[in-house]
Amino acid sequence: MIQVVEDPIQPAAIYELLAKNGAGSVLLHYAVVKETPHNQAATTGVNYQRKGDMEAEMQTIAEHLQEKWEFEDVLLIRRLGCLKTGEIISLIAAASPNSADVFAACQHGISHLKKIATFCKTEIGVP
């Protein structure tokens, strides 16, 4: 399942969406807006905007994950809009009979979500 949302991502609610009856391992990995390193201009947030068919690109990622690893369920979520530092940008949730597949797939999935071409990112600095 994939979702593109504008409201804050709620990890506890995402956990409830996952099919996990046969899963021995469930993992939720979320990426957050980070503060800028001290030697760079201060960032207070990031504005993420759609610039194409995000759902199709995310569906391709989800299908690749399901082909490569064994899952009971996998969920990819990407948030749009103005996000402050510390807010969740994206989330990958996976449920599998074994932990190795869950960890590998979440790592692979989050790295691909960060590189999708169908969104643009604009950092928001301190005025």
PDB file of C-alpha atoms in Angstrom:
ATOM      1  CA  MET A   1       0.000   0.000   0.000  1.00  0.00           C
ATOM      2  CA  ILE A   2       1.210   3.509  -0.732  1.00  0.00           C
ATOM      3  CA  GLN A   3      -0.036   6.879   0.477  1.00  0.00           C
ATOM      4  CA  VAL A   4       0.820  10.503  -0.282  1.00  0.00           C
ATOM      5  CA  VAL A   5      -0.480  12.728   2.520  1.00  0.00           C
ATOM      6  CA  GLU A   6      -0.456  16.329   3.703  1.00  0.00           C
ATOM      7  CA  ASP A   7      -1.429  15.638   7.324  1.00  0.00           C
ATOM      8  CA  PRO A   8       1.197  14.584   9.891  1.00  0.00           C
ATOM      9  CA  ILE A   9       2.176  10.908   9.705  1.00  0.00           C
ATOM     10  CA  GLN A  10       1.063   8.993  12.812  1.00  0.00           C
ATOM     11  CA  PRO A  11       3.280   5.884  13.333  1.00  0.00           C
ATOM     12  CA  ALA A  12       0.849   4.217  15.778  1.00  0.00           C
ATOM     13  CA  ALA A  13      -1.989   4.499  13.259  1.00  0.00           C
ATOM     14  CA  ILE A  14       0.272   3.106  10.514  1.00  0.00           C
ATOM     15  CA  TYR A  15       1.090   0.094  12.668  1.00  0.00           C
ATOM     16  CA  GLU A  16      -2.620  -0.684  12.872  1.00  0.00           C
ATOM     17  CA  LEU A  17      -2.947  -0.573   9.051  1.00  0.00           C
ATOM     18  CA  LEU A  18      -0.349  -3.316   8.510  1.00  0.00           C
ATOM     19  CA  ALA A  19      -1.380  -6.919   7.939  1.00  0.00           C
ATOM     20  CA  LYS A  20       0.818  -8.724  10.444  1.00  0.00           C
ATOM     21  CA  ASN A  21      -0.901 -11.906  11.660  1.00  0.00           C
ATOM     22  CA  GLY A  22       1.854 -14.171  10.281  1.00  0.00           C
ATOM     23  CA  ALA A  23       4.680 -11.725  10.890  1.00  0.00           C
ATOM     24  CA  GLY A  24       7.428 -12.389  13.389  1.00  0.00           C
ATOM     25  CA  SER A  25       8.971  -9.006  12.697  1.00  0.00           C
ATOM     26  CA  VAL A  26       7.412  -5.577  12.125  1.00  0.00           C
ATOM     27  CA  LEU A  27       9.505  -2.515  11.418  1.00  0.00           C
ATOM     28  CA  LEU A  28       8.529   1.124  10.960  1.00  0.00           C
ATOM     29  CA  HIS A  29      11.293   3.375   9.682  1.00  0.00           C
ATOM     30  CA  TYR A  30      10.628   7.055   9.352  1.00  0.00           C
ATOM     31  CA  ALA A  31      12.709   9.872   7.950  1.00  0.00           C
ATOM     32  CA  VAL A  32      12.456  13.260   9.652  1.00  0.00           C
ATOM     33  CA  VAL A  33      13.379  16.823   8.723  1.00  0.00           C
ATOM     34  CA  LYS A  34      16.791  17.353  10.270  1.00  0.00           C
ATOM     35  CA  GLU A  35      18.426  20.494  11.552  1.00  0.00           C
ATOM     36  CA  THR A  36      21.159  21.988   9.418  1.00  0.00           C
ATOM     37  CA  PRO A  37      24.785  21.347  10.463  1.00  0.00           C
ATOM     38  CA  HIS A  38      26.356  24.225  12.419  1.00  0.00           C
ATOM     39  CA  ASN A  39      28.552  25.387   9.523  1.00  0.00           C
ATOM     40  CA  GLN A  40      25.607  25.968   7.163  1.00  0.00           C
ATOM     41  CA  ALA A  41      22.703  28.426   7.025  1.00  0.00           C
ATOM     42  CA  ALA A  42      20.012  27.537   9.551  1.00  0.00           C
ATOM     43  CA  THR A  43      17.034  25.556   8.273  1.00  0.00           C
ATOM     44  CA  THR A  44      13.735  25.746  10.122  1.00  0.00           C
ATOM     45  CA  GLY A  45      11.901  23.368   7.828  1.00  0.00           C
ATOM     46  CA  VAL A  46      11.395  22.018   4.339  1.00  0.00           C
ATOM     47  CA  ASN A  47       8.600  22.477   1.807  1.00  0.00           C
ATOM     48  CA  TYR A  48       7.850  19.336  -0.241  1.00  0.00           C
ATOM     49  CA  GLN A  49       5.712  19.687  -3.370  1.00  0.00           C
ATOM     50  CA  ARG A  50       4.449  17.208  -5.930  1.00  0.00           C
ATOM     51  CA  LYS A  51       5.795  17.483  -9.465  1.00  0.00           C
ATOM     52  CA  GLY A  52       4.446  14.331 -11.072  1.00  0.00           C
ATOM     53  CA  ASP A  53       2.793  10.984 -10.399  1.00  0.00           C
ATOM     54  CA  MET A  54       4.244  10.191  -6.980  1.00  0.00           C
ATOM     55  CA  GLU A  55       1.845   7.318  -6.409  1.00  0.00           C
ATOM     56  CA  ALA A  56       3.018   5.483  -9.530  1.00  0.00           C
ATOM     57  CA  GLU A  57       6.671   5.944  -8.638  1.00  0.00           C
ATOM     58  CA  MET A  58       6.066   4.798  -5.061  1.00  0.00           C
ATOM     59  CA  GLN A  59       4.057   1.807  -6.289  1.00  0.00           C
ATOM     60  CA  THR A  60       7.039   0.761  -8.403  1.00  0.00           C
ATOM     61  CA  ILE A  61       9.253   0.894  -5.293  1.00  0.00           C
ATOM     62  CA  ALA A  62       6.734  -1.155  -3.278  1.00  0.00           C
ATOM     63  CA  GLU A  63       6.481  -3.774  -6.026  1.00  0.00           C
ATOM     64  CA  HIS A  64      10.270  -4.040  -6.223  1.00  0.00           C
ATOM     65  CA  LEU A  65      10.471  -4.583  -2.467  1.00  0.00           C
ATOM     66  CA  GLN A  66       7.807  -7.287  -2.607  1.00  0.00           C
ATOM     67  CA  GLU A  67       9.621  -9.087  -5.437  1.00  0.00           C
ATOM     68  CA  LYS A  68      12.961  -9.056  -3.633  1.00  0.00           C
ATOM     69  CA  TRP A  69      11.962  -9.842  -0.038  1.00  0.00           C
ATOM     70  CA  GLU A  70       9.343 -11.939   1.738  1.00  0.00           C
ATOM     71  CA  PHE A  71       6.571  -9.875   3.353  1.00  0.00           C
ATOM     72  CA  GLU A  72       3.165 -10.190   4.802  1.00  0.00           C
ATOM     73  CA  ASP A  73       2.684  -6.469   4.121  1.00  0.00           C
ATOM     74  CA  VAL A  74       4.598  -3.318   3.183  1.00  0.00           C
ATOM     75  CA  LEU A  75       3.463   0.321   3.335  1.00  0.00           C
ATOM     76  CA  LEU A  76       5.158   3.442   1.936  1.00  0.00           C
ATOM     77  CA  ILE A  77       4.003   6.938   2.927  1.00  0.00           C
ATOM     78  CA  ARG A  78       5.305  10.311   1.722  1.00  0.00           C
ATOM     79  CA  ARG A  79       4.236  13.644   3.157  1.00  0.00           C
ATOM     80  CA  LEU A  80       3.842  16.903   1.232  1.00  0.00           C
ATOM     81  CA  GLY A  81       3.691  20.511   2.417  1.00  0.00           C
ATOM     82  CA  CYS A  82       5.739  22.635   4.828  1.00  0.00           C
ATOM     83  CA  LEU A  83       7.354  20.508   7.523  1.00  0.00           C
ATOM     84  CA  LYS A  84       9.308  21.774  10.536  1.00  0.00           C
ATOM     85  CA  THR A  85      12.500  20.179  11.802  1.00  0.00           C
ATOM     86  CA  GLY A  86      11.711  16.942  13.603  1.00  0.00           C
ATOM     87  CA  GLU A  87       8.529  16.208  11.628  1.00  0.00           C
ATOM     88  CA  ILE A  88       8.188  12.911   9.749  1.00  0.00           C
ATOM     89  CA  ILE A  89       8.766  13.223   5.980  1.00  0.00           C
ATOM     90  CA  SER A  90       8.283   9.603   4.973  1.00  0.00           C
ATOM     91  CA  LEU A  91       7.621   6.222   6.502  1.00  0.00           C
ATOM     92  CA  ILE A  92       8.181   2.653   5.403  1.00  0.00           C
ATOM     93  CA  ALA A  93       6.437  -0.048   7.387  1.00  0.00           C
ATOM     94  CA  ALA A  94       6.943  -3.743   6.748  1.00  0.00           C
ATOM     95  CA  ALA A  95       5.752  -6.981   8.328  1.00  0.00           C
ATOM     96  CA  SER A  96       7.512 -10.268   7.584  1.00  0.00           C
ATOM     97  CA  PRO A  97       8.042 -13.721   9.070  1.00  0.00           C
ATOM     98  CA  ASN A  98      11.738 -12.830   9.532  1.00  0.00           C
ATOM     99  CA  SER A  99      13.671  -9.750  10.589  1.00  0.00           C
ATOM    100  CA  ALA A 100      16.402  -9.881   7.920  1.00  0.00           C
ATOM    101  CA  ASP A 101      13.883  -9.206   5.134  1.00  0.00           C
ATOM    102  CA  VAL A 102      12.219  -6.379   7.058  1.00  0.00           C
ATOM    103  CA  PHE A 103      15.472  -4.557   7.820  1.00  0.00           C
ATOM    104  CA  ALA A 104      16.891  -4.945   4.296  1.00  0.00           C
ATOM    105  CA  ALA A 105      13.671  -3.867   2.620  1.00  0.00           C
ATOM    106  CA  CYS A 106      13.153  -0.815   4.833  1.00  0.00           C
ATOM    107  CA  GLN A 107      16.738   0.318   4.250  1.00  0.00           C
ATOM    108  CA  HIS A 108      16.392  -0.188   0.500  1.00  0.00           C
ATOM    109  CA  GLY A 109      12.953   1.432   0.397  1.00  0.00           C
ATOM    110  CA  ILE A 110      13.849   4.571   2.332  1.00  0.00           C
ATOM    111  CA  SER A 111      16.905   5.140   0.140  1.00  0.00           C
ATOM    112  CA  HIS A 112      14.672   4.965  -2.961  1.00  0.00           C
ATOM    113  CA  LEU A 113      11.965   7.189  -1.436  1.00  0.00           C
ATOM    114  CA  LYS A 114      14.588   9.894  -0.856  1.00  0.00           C
ATOM    115  CA  LYS A 115      15.478   9.854  -4.565  1.00  0.00           C
ATOM    116  CA  ILE A 116      12.047   9.872  -6.220  1.00  0.00           C
ATOM    117  CA  ALA A 117      11.814  12.346  -9.071  1.00  0.00           C
ATOM    118  CA  THR A 118       8.151  13.271  -8.617  1.00  0.00           C
ATOM    119  CA  PHE A 119       8.571  15.756  -5.769  1.00  0.00           C
ATOM    120  CA  CYS A 120      10.637  18.865  -5.198  1.00  0.00           C
ATOM    121  CA  LYS A 121      12.169  20.046  -1.955  1.00  0.00           C
ATOM    122  CA  THR A 122      12.758  23.649  -0.870  1.00  0.00           C
ATOM    123  CA  GLU A 123      14.534  24.345   2.405  1.00  0.00           C
ATOM    124  CA  ILE A 124      13.100  27.086   4.596  1.00  0.00           C
ATOM    125  CA  GLY A 125      15.692  29.201   6.393  1.00  0.00           C
ATOM    126  CA  VAL A 126      15.694  31.525   9.339  1.00  0.00           C
ATOM    127  CA  PRO A 127      14.564  35.005   8.186  1.00  0.00           C
TER     128      PRO A 127
END
